[in-house]
Amino acid sequence: MKTFQKMFVFAIVLLSATTIWAASAVPTIRIEKSGSDKKISVVVERLKSNAVVQITTAAGVVLEEEKALPGAYARIFNVENLDRGSYQVVVSTELTEVVQPFAIQANELTLNPQARESYFAPALKWQGELLDLTMYNNRLTDVHVTVLDKQGNVVFQDNVRKVVKVERRYNLNDLGRGDYVVEVSTPHRSYYKNITVK
């Protein structure tokens, strides 16, 4: 019984350490109205790699795009020339994607921070014949893992149903030598990584 308790406490400590590391690795992103005009302030702090900031339609058509370099990023976007309708500010970093909807109605910009969505990219590590996948979803979703050869044929597939966190190790020693593409799909978007089997 004591061994089980020790293992349980160790698991809680490990989970807490992982959560603290993940929180420190993810940049701070603020998206809010700037003044009373049709302007949106975007501030990204603790950015450890390049990021992309976009203004898109609700359907995802990019209207404006800017790259952000590591460090801190701040920009005010003037959206007064946009027609009435629904739009999004999208901030994509190496680890996360934040989507903030906003709307233009008559002469007013509405931006509700409660409607903001955050998505986390998978961490894929390829070593020899082993593929490690770690992915955190902040919602219960399905995750599909597919490996494709150069011709686009599916050579491996795994479907993980209704999960918040995925931690999987795949042994891909049955793949022949060559180049492959790993696709990790969620209901929000798909992520890709190229791997080479030697």
CSV table of C-alpha atoms in Angstrom, one decimal, residues 8-191:
chain,number,residue,atom,x,y,z
A,8,PHE,CA,0.8,8.2,-6.7
A,9,VAL,CA,2.6,11.1,-5.0
A,10,PHE,CA,5.5,10.8,-7.5
A,11,ALA,CA,3.0,10.9,-10.4
A,12,ILE,CA,1.4,14.0,-9.0
A,13,VAL,CA,4.8,15.7,-8.6
A,14,LEU,CA,5.8,14.8,-12.1
A,15,LEU,CA,2.5,16.1,-13.6
A,16,SER,CA,2.9,19.4,-11.6
A,17,ALA,CA,6.4,19.8,-12.9
A,18,THR,CA,5.3,19.2,-16.5
A,19,THR,CA,2.5,21.7,-16.1
A,20,ILE,CA,4.8,24.4,-14.7
A,21,TRP,CA,7.4,23.8,-17.5
A,22,ALA,CA,4.6,24.0,-20.1
A,23,ALA,CA,3.3,27.2,-18.6
A,24,SER,CA,6.7,28.8,-18.7
A,25,ALA,CA,7.4,27.7,-22.3
A,26,VAL,CA,4.2,29.2,-23.6
A,27,PRO,CA,4.3,32.9,-24.4
A,28,THR,CA,1.9,35.4,-22.9
A,29,ILE,CA,-0.5,36.7,-25.5
A,30,ARG,CA,-2.8,39.7,-25.0
A,31,ILE,CA,-5.4,40.8,-27.6
A,32,GLU,CA,-7.8,43.6,-26.8
A,33,LYS,CA,-9.5,46.7,-28.2
A,34,SER,CA,-7.3,49.8,-28.3
A,35,GLY,CA,-9.3,52.9,-27.4
A,36,SER,CA,-12.7,53.6,-28.8
A,37,ASP,CA,-11.7,53.4,-32.5
A,38,LYS,CA,-11.6,50.3,-34.6
A,39,LYS,CA,-8.2,49.3,-33.5
A,40,ILE,CA,-6.9,46.0,-31.9
A,41,SER,CA,-3.8,45.8,-29.7
A,42,VAL,CA,-1.8,42.6,-29.9
A,43,VAL,CA,1.0,42.0,-27.4
A,44,VAL,CA,3.1,38.8,-27.2
A,45,GLU,CA,5.7,38.4,-24.4
A,46,ARG,CA,8.2,35.7,-23.6
A,47,LEU,CA,8.3,34.6,-27.3
A,48,LYS,CA,11.0,32.0,-27.7
A,49,SER,CA,10.7,31.4,-31.4
A,50,ASN,CA,9.2,33.1,-34.5
A,51,ALA,CA,5.5,33.7,-34.5
A,52,VAL,CA,2.9,34.8,-37.1
A,53,VAL,CA,0.1,37.3,-36.4
A,54,GLN,CA,-2.8,37.4,-38.8
A,55,ILE,CA,-6.1,39.2,-39.3
A,56,THR,CA,-8.4,36.7,-41.0
A,57,THR,CA,-12.1,36.4,-42.0
A,58,ALA,CA,-14.2,34.0,-39.9
A,59,ALA,CA,-13.6,31.4,-42.7
A,60,GLY,CA,-9.8,31.8,-42.3
A,61,VAL,CA,-9.0,33.9,-45.4
A,62,VAL,CA,-5.8,35.9,-44.4
A,63,LEU,CA,-6.3,39.7,-44.8
A,64,GLU,CA,-3.1,40.8,-43.1
A,65,GLU,CA,-0.1,39.0,-41.8
A,66,GLU,CA,3.0,39.9,-39.9
A,67,LYS,CA,5.9,37.9,-38.5
A,68,ALA,CA,7.0,38.3,-34.9
A,69,LEU,CA,10.6,37.6,-33.9
A,70,PRO,CA,11.7,36.1,-30.6
A,71,GLY,CA,11.4,38.4,-27.6
A,72,ALA,CA,8.5,40.7,-27.3
A,73,TYR,CA,6.0,41.8,-30.0
A,74,ALA,CA,3.5,44.7,-29.9
A,75,ARG,CA,1.3,46.1,-32.7
A,76,ILE,CA,-1.9,48.0,-33.0
A,77,PHE,CA,-4.0,46.8,-36.0
A,78,ASN,CA,-6.3,49.4,-37.6
A,79,VAL,CA,-9.4,47.5,-38.8
A,80,GLU,CA,-11.6,50.5,-39.7
A,81,ASN,CA,-11.5,49.6,-43.5
A,82,LEU,CA,-13.1,46.2,-42.9
A,83,ASP,CA,-16.7,45.7,-44.0
A,84,ARG,CA,-19.3,44.6,-41.5
A,85,GLY,CA,-18.8,41.0,-40.6
A,86,SER,CA,-17.0,38.5,-38.4
A,87,TYR,CA,-13.2,38.2,-38.3
A,88,GLN,CA,-10.4,36.8,-36.2
A,89,VAL,CA,-7.0,37.7,-34.8
A,90,VAL,CA,-4.8,34.6,-35.0
A,91,VAL,CA,-1.4,34.4,-33.2
A,92,SER,CA,0.5,31.2,-34.1
A,93,THR,CA,3.7,30.3,-32.2
A,94,GLU,CA,5.7,27.1,-32.2
A,95,LEU,CA,3.7,25.7,-29.3
A,96,THR,CA,0.3,27.4,-29.5
A,97,GLU,CA,-2.3,29.0,-31.7
A,98,VAL,CA,-4.6,31.7,-30.2
A,99,VAL,CA,-7.8,32.6,-32.1
A,100,GLN,CA,-9.6,35.8,-31.0
A,101,PRO,CA,-12.9,36.4,-32.8
A,102,PHE,CA,-14.1,40.0,-33.4
A,103,ALA,CA,-16.9,41.7,-35.3
A,104,ILE,CA,-17.4,44.9,-37.2
A,105,GLN,CA,-21.0,46.1,-36.8
A,106,ALA,CA,-22.1,49.5,-38.1
A,107,ASN,CA,-19.4,51.9,-36.6
A,108,GLU,CA,-18.4,49.6,-33.8
A,109,LEU,CA,-15.8,47.0,-33.2
A,110,THR,CA,-16.8,44.2,-30.7
A,111,LEU,CA,-14.2,41.9,-29.2
A,112,ASN,CA,-15.1,39.5,-26.5
A,113,PRO,CA,-12.1,38.0,-24.7
A,114,GLN,CA,-14.3,35.2,-23.4
A,115,ALA,CA,-14.7,33.9,-27.0
A,116,ARG,CA,-10.9,33.4,-27.3
A,117,GLU,CA,-9.7,29.8,-28.1
A,118,SER,CA,-6.3,28.4,-27.5
A,119,TYR,CA,-4.9,25.4,-29.3
A,120,PHE,CA,-1.7,23.5,-28.5
A,121,ALA,CA,0.6,22.0,-31.2
A,122,PRO,CA,1.9,18.5,-30.8
A,123,ALA,CA,5.5,17.8,-29.8
A,124,LEU,CA,6.8,15.1,-32.1
A,125,LYS,CA,10.3,13.6,-31.5
A,126,TRP,CA,11.8,11.1,-34.0
A,127,GLN,CA,14.6,8.9,-32.9
A,128,GLY,CA,15.7,5.9,-34.9
A,129,GLU,CA,12.5,3.9,-35.3
A,130,LEU,CA,10.6,5.5,-32.5
A,131,LEU,CA,8.2,8.4,-32.8
A,132,ASP,CA,7.1,10.1,-29.5
A,133,LEU,CA,4.0,12.2,-29.6
A,134,THR,CA,3.0,14.5,-26.7
A,135,MET,CA,0.0,16.7,-27.2
A,136,TYR,CA,-2.2,18.7,-24.8
A,137,ASN,CA,-5.7,19.7,-25.8
A,138,ASN,CA,-7.6,22.1,-23.6
A,139,ARG,CA,-10.8,20.4,-24.7
A,140,LEU,CA,-12.0,16.8,-25.1
A,141,THR,CA,-11.3,15.9,-28.8
A,142,ASP,CA,-10.3,13.2,-31.2
A,143,VAL,CA,-6.6,13.0,-32.4
A,144,HIS,CA,-5.7,11.2,-35.5
A,145,VAL,CA,-2.1,10.2,-36.3
A,146,THR,CA,-1.2,9.2,-39.9
A,147,VAL,CA,2.1,8.4,-41.5
A,148,LEU,CA,2.3,8.9,-45.3
A,149,ASP,CA,5.0,7.7,-47.7
A,150,LYS,CA,6.3,9.9,-50.6
A,151,GLN,CA,3.4,8.9,-52.8
A,152,GLY,CA,0.8,9.9,-50.2
A,153,ASN,CA,-0.1,6.4,-49.3
A,154,VAL,CA,-1.1,5.7,-45.7
A,155,VAL,CA,1.5,3.4,-44.1
A,156,PHE,CA,0.5,3.8,-40.4
A,157,GLN,CA,-2.6,5.1,-38.6
A,158,ASP,CA,-3.8,5.6,-35.0
A,159,ASN,CA,-7.0,7.2,-33.9
A,160,VAL,CA,-7.2,8.4,-30.3
A,161,ARG,CA,-10.8,9.1,-29.2
A,162,LYS,CA,-12.0,11.8,-26.8
A,163,VAL,CA,-8.8,12.8,-25.1
A,164,VAL,CA,-7.4,15.9,-23.4
A,165,LYS,CA,-3.8,14.8,-23.4
A,166,VAL,CA,-2.0,12.4,-25.7
A,167,GLU,CA,1.3,10.7,-24.8
A,168,ARG,CA,2.2,7.9,-27.3
A,169,ARG,CA,5.3,6.1,-28.5
A,170,TYR,CA,5.1,4.5,-31.9
A,171,ASN,CA,7.6,1.9,-33.0
A,172,LEU,CA,7.8,2.3,-36.8
A,173,ASN,CA,10.4,-0.3,-37.5
A,174,ASP,CA,8.2,-1.9,-40.2
A,175,LEU,CA,8.6,1.2,-42.4
A,176,GLY,CA,11.2,0.8,-45.2
A,177,ARG,CA,14.0,3.2,-45.7
A,178,GLY,CA,12.9,6.6,-47.1
A,179,ASP,CA,11.1,9.8,-46.3
A,180,TYR,CA,7.7,10.0,-44.7
A,181,VAL,CA,5.3,12.7,-43.4
A,182,VAL,CA,3.6,12.4,-40.0
A,183,GLU,CA,0.2,14.1,-39.9
A,184,VAL,CA,-1.4,14.8,-36.5
A,185,SER,CA,-5.0,16.0,-37.0
A,186,THR,CA,-7.5,17.5,-34.6
A,187,PRO,CA,-10.9,19.0,-35.3
A,188,HIS,CA,-9.2,22.4,-35.3
A,189,ARG,CA,-6.3,21.8,-37.7
A,190,SER,CA,-3.6,19.4,-38.9
A,191,TYR,CA,0.1,19.5,-38.0
